[in-house]
mmCIF file of C-alpha atoms in Angstrom:
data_model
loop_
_atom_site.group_PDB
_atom_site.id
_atom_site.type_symbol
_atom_site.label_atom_id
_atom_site.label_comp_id
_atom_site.label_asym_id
_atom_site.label_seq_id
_atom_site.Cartn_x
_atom_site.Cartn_y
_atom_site.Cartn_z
ATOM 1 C CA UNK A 1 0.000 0.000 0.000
ATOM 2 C CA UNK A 2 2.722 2.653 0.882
ATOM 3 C CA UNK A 3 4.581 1.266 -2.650
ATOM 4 C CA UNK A 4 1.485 2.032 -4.406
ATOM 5 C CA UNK A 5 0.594 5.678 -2.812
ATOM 6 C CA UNK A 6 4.040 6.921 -3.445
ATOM 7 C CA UNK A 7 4.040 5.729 -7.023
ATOM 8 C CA UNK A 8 0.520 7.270 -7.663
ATOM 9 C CA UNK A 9 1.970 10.367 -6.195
ATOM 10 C CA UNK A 10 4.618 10.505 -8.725
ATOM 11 C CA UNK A 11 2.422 10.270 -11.406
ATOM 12 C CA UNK A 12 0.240 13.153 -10.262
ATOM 13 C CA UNK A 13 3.391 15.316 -10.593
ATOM 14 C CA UNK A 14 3.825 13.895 -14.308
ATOM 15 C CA UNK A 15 0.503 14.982 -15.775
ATOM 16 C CA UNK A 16 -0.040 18.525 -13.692
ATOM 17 C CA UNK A 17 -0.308 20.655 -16.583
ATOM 18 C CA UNK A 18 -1.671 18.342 -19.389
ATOM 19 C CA UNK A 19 -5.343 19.048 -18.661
ATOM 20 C CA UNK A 20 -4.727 22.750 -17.859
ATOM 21 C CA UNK A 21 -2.564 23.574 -20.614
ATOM 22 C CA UNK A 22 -4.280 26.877 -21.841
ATOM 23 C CA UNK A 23 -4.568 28.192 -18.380
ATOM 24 C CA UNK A 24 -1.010 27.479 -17.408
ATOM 25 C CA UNK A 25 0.448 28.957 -20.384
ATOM 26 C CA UNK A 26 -1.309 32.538 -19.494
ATOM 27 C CA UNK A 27 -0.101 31.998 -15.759
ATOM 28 C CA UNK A 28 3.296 31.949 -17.228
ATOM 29 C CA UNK A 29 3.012 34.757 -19.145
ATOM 30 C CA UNK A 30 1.959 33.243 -22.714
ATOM 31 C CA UNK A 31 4.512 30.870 -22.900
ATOM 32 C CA UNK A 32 3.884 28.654 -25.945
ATOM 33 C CA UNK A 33 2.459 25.000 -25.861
ATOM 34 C CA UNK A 34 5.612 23.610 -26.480
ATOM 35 C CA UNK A 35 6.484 24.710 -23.425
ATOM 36 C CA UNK A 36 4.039 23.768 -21.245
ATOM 37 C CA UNK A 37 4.423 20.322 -23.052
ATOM 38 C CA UNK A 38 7.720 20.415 -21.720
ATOM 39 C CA UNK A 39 6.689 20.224 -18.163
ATOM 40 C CA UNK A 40 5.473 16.842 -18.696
ATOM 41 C CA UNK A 41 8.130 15.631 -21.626
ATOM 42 C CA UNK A 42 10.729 16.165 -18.656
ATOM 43 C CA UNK A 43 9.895 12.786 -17.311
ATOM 44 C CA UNK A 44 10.736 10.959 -20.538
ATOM 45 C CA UNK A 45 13.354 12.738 -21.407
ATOM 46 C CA UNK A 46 15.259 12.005 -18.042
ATOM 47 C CA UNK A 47 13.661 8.355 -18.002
ATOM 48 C CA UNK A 48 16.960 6.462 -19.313
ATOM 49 C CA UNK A 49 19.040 8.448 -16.442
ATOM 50 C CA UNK A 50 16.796 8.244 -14.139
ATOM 51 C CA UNK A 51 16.770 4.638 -14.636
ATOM 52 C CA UNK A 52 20.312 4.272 -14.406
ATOM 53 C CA UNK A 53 20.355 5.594 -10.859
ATOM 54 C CA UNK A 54 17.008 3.921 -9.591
ATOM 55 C CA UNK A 55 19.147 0.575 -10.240
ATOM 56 C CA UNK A 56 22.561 1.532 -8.451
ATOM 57 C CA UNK A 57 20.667 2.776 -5.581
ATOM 58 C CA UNK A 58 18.569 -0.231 -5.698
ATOM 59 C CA UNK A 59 21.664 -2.697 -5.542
ATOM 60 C CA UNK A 60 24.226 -0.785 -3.120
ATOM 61 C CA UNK A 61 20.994 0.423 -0.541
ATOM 62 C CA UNK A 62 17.862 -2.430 -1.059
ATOM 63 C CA UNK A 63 14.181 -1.835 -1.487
ATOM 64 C CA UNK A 64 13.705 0.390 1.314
ATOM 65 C CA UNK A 65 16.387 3.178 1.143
ATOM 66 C CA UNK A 66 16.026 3.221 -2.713
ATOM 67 C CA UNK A 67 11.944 3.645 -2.275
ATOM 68 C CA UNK A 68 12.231 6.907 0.080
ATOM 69 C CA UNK A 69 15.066 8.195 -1.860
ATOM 70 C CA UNK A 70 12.375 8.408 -4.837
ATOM 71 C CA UNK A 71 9.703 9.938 -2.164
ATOM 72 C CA UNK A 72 12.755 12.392 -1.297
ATOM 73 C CA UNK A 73 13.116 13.204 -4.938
ATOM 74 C CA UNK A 74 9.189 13.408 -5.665
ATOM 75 C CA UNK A 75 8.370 15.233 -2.471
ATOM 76 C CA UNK A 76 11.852 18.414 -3.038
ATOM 77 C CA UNK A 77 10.386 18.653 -6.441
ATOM 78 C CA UNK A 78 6.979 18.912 -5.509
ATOM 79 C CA UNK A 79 7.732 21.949 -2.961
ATOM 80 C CA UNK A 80 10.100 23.579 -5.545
ATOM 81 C CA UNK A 81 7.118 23.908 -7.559
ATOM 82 C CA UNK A 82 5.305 25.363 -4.799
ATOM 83 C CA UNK A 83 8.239 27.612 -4.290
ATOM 84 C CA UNK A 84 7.635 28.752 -7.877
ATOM 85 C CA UNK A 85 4.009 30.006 -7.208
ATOM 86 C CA UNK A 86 4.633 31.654 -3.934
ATOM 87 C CA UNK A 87 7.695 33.960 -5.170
ATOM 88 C CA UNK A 88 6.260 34.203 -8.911
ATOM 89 C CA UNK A 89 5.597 38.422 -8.104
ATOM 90 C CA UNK A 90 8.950 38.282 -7.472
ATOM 91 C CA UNK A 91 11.056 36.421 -10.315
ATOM 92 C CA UNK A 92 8.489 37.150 -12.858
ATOM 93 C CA UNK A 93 6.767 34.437 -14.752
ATOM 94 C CA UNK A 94 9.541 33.079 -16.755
ATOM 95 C CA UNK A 95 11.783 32.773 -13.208
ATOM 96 C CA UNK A 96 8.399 30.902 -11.727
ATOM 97 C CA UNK A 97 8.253 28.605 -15.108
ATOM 98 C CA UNK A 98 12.142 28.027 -14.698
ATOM 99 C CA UNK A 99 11.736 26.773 -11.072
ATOM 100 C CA UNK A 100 9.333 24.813 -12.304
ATOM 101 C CA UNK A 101 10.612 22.744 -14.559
ATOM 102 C CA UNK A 102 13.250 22.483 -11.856
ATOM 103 C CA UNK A 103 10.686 20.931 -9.663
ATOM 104 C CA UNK A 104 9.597 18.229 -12.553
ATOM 105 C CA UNK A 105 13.145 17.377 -13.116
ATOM 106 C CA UNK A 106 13.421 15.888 -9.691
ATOM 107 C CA UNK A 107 10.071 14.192 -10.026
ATOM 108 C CA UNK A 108 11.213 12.541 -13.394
ATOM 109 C CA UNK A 109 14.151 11.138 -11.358
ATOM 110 C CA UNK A 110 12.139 10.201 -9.568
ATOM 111 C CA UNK A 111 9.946 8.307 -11.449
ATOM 112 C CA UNK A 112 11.725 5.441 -12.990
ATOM 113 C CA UNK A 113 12.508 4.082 -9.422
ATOM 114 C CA UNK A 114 8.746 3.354 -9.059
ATOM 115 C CA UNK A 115 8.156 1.925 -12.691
ATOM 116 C CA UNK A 116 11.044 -0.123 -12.097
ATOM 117 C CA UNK A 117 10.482 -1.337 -8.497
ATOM 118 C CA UNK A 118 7.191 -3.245 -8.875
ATOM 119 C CA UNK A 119 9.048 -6.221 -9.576
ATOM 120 C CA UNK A 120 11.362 -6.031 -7.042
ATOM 121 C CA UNK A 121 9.179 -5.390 -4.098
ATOM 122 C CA UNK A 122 6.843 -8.315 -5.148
ATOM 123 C CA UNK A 123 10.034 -10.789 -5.083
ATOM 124 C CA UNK A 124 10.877 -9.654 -1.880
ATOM 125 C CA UNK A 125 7.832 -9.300 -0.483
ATOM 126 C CA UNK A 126 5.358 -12.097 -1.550
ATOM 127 C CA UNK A 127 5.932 -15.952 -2.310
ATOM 128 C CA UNK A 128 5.734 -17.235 -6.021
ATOM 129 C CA UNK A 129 2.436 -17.691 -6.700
ATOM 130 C CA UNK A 130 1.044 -13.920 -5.502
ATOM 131 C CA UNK A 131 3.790 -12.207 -7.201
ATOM 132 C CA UNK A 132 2.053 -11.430 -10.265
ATOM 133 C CA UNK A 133 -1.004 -9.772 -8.825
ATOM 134 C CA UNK A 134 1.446 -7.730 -6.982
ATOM 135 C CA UNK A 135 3.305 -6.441 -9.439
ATOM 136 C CA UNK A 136 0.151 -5.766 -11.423
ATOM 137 C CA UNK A 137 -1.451 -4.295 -8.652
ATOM 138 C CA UNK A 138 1.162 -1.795 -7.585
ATOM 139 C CA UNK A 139 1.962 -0.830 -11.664
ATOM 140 C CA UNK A 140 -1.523 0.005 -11.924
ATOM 141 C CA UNK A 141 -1.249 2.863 -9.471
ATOM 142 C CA UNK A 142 0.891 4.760 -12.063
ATOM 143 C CA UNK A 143 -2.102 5.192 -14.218
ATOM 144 C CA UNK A 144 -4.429 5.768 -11.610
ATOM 145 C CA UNK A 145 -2.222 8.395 -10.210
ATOM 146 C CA UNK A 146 -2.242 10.084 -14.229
ATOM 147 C CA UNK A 147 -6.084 9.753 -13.359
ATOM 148 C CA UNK A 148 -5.824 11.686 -10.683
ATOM 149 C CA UNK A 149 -3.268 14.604 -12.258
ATOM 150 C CA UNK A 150 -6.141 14.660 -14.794
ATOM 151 C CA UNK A 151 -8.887 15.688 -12.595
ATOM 152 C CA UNK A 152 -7.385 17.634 -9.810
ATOM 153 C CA UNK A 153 -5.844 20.614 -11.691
ATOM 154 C CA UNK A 154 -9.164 21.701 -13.392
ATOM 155 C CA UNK A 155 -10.892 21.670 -10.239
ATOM 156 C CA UNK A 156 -8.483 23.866 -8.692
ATOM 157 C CA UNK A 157 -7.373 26.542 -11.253
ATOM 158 C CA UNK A 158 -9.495 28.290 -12.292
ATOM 159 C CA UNK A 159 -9.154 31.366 -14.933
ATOM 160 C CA UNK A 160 -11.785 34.857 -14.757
ATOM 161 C CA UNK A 161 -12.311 36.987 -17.775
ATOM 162 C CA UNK A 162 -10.729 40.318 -15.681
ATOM 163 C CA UNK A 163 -8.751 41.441 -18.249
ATOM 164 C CA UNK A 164 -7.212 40.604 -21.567
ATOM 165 C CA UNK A 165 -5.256 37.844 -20.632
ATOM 166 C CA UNK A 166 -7.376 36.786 -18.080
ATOM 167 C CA UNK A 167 -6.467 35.954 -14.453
ATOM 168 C CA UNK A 168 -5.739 32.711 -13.090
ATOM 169 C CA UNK A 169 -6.278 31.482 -9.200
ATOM 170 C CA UNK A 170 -5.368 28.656 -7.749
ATOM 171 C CA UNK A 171 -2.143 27.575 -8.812
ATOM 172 C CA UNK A 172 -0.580 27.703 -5.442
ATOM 173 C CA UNK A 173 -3.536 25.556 -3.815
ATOM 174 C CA UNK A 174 -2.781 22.857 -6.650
ATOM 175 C CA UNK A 175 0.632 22.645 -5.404
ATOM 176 C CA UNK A 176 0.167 22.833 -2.147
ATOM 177 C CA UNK A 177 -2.109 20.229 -2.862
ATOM 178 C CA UNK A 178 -0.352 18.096 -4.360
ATOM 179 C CA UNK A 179 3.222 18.130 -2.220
ATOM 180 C CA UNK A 180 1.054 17.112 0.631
ATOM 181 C CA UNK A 181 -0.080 14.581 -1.561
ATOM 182 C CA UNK A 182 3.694 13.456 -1.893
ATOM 183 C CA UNK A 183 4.974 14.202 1.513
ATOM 184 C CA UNK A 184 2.399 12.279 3.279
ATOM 185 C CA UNK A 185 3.352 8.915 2.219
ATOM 186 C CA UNK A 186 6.713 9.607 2.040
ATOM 187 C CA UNK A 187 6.256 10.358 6.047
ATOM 188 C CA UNK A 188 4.218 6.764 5.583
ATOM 189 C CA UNK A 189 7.205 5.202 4.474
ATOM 190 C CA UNK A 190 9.414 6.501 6.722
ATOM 191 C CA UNK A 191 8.286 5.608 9.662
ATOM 192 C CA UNK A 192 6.713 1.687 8.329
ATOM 193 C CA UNK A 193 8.342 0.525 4.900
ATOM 194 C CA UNK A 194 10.533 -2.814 5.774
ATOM 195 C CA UNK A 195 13.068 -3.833 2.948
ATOM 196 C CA UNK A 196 12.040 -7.444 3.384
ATOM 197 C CA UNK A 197 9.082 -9.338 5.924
ATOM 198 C CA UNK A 198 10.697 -10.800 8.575
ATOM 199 C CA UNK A 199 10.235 -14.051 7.607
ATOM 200 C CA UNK A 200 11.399 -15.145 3.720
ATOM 201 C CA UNK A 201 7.781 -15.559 1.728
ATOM 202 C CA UNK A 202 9.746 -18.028 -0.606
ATOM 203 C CA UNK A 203 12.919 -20.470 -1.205
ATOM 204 C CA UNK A 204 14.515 -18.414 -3.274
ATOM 205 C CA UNK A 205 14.145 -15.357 -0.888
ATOM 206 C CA UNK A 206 15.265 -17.152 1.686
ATOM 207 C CA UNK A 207 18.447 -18.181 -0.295
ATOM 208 C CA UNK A 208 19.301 -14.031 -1.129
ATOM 209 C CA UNK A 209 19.131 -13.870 2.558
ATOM 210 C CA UNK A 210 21.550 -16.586 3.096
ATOM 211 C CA UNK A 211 23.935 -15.212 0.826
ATOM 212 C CA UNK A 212 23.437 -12.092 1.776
ATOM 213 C CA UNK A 213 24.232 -12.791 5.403
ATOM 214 C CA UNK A 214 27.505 -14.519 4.342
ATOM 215 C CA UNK A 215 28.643 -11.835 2.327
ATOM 216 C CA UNK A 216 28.342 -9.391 5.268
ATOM 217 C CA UNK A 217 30.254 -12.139 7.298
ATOM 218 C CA UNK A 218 32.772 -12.703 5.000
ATOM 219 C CA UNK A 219 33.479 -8.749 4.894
ATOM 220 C CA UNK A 220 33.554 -8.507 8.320
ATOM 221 C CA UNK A 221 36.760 -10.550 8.400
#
């Protein structure tokens, strides 16, 4: 459950803009689709990097420490984009849309730890014959969290017909929103994600253990 939350969270972050795209692109000043495109384009353009680090922190630091270093990531660029609404008066809309994309860059890190780990956590989590509804299960909260970045920003910003350009509210709410959405099971995870149950759920788990154990011993002489 705290595997799935945080991944859902991370998808939030990827879709933000995609259903607000018109609205966000006044809020920063008429910057052009392409740009606003970019927001979300982040995540697969850092996907291969990202990648490459979600699997070296997976093998030197296990399940756990690798899981909330992704919240970590998720949850800093979640407030950085928060960051960018609150002191957007005073770096101008092109400063708040830099900052930003700052903020999605350490979400897309972020995110190939969780599309990655699904596997992982099943294998070390559940015995052979429930490991494929695990993995299913907690893959499927990506797209449910994509749901969820669909829905929320519409109901939250909002755009009046003051002037020309028209005037947008709510963008700080959204984020605010949705880094609570990111810290809270990060705080989850914290305080209750195990690397491993404390007692192997299969053979082969129980064998990792064994050699893991003997490695450790065998360094310690």
């Amino acid at each position: 459950g705290l595997f799935c939350l945080l991944n859902m969270s991370n998808a939030v972050l990827w879709v933000t803009f995609a259903p607000i795209t018109d609205i966000s692109s006044d809020y920063f000043d008429g910057a052009s689709t392409t740009s606003i495109n970019m927001l979300a384009l982040i995540f697969q353009i850092v996907y291969a990097p990202g990648t490459l680090v979600g699997v070296m922190a997976t093998k030197k630091y296990g399940l756990r420490d690798t899981l909330i270093f992704g919240g970590v990531l998720n949850t800093i660029g979640a407030l950085i984009r928060y960051i960018a609404t609150l002191c957007r008066a005073q770096v101008g809309p092109w400063g708040a849309y830099s900052l930003m994309m700052i903020g999605q860059f350490f979400g897309a890190l972020a995110q190939p730890i969780y599309v990655n780990l699904p596997a992982t956590m099943a294998a070390d989590w559940f015995a052979v014959d429930e490991r494929d509804i695990a993995t299913t299960i907690a893959a499927l909260f990506n797209p449910l969290g994509a749901a969820i970045g669909q829905v929320l920003p519409p109901m939250l910003v909002t755009q009046s017909e003051d002037d020309d350009n028209g005037y947008v509210h709510g963008m700080s709410t959204l984020m605010l929103s949705e880094t609570i959405l990111c810290l809270v099971p990060l705080l989850l995870a914290i305080l209750w994600f195990k690397s491993k149950p404390p007692t192997p759920p299969s053979r082969s788990a129980m064998m990792k253990d064994s050699l893991l154990e003997e490695e450790v011993e065998h360094q310690h002489h």
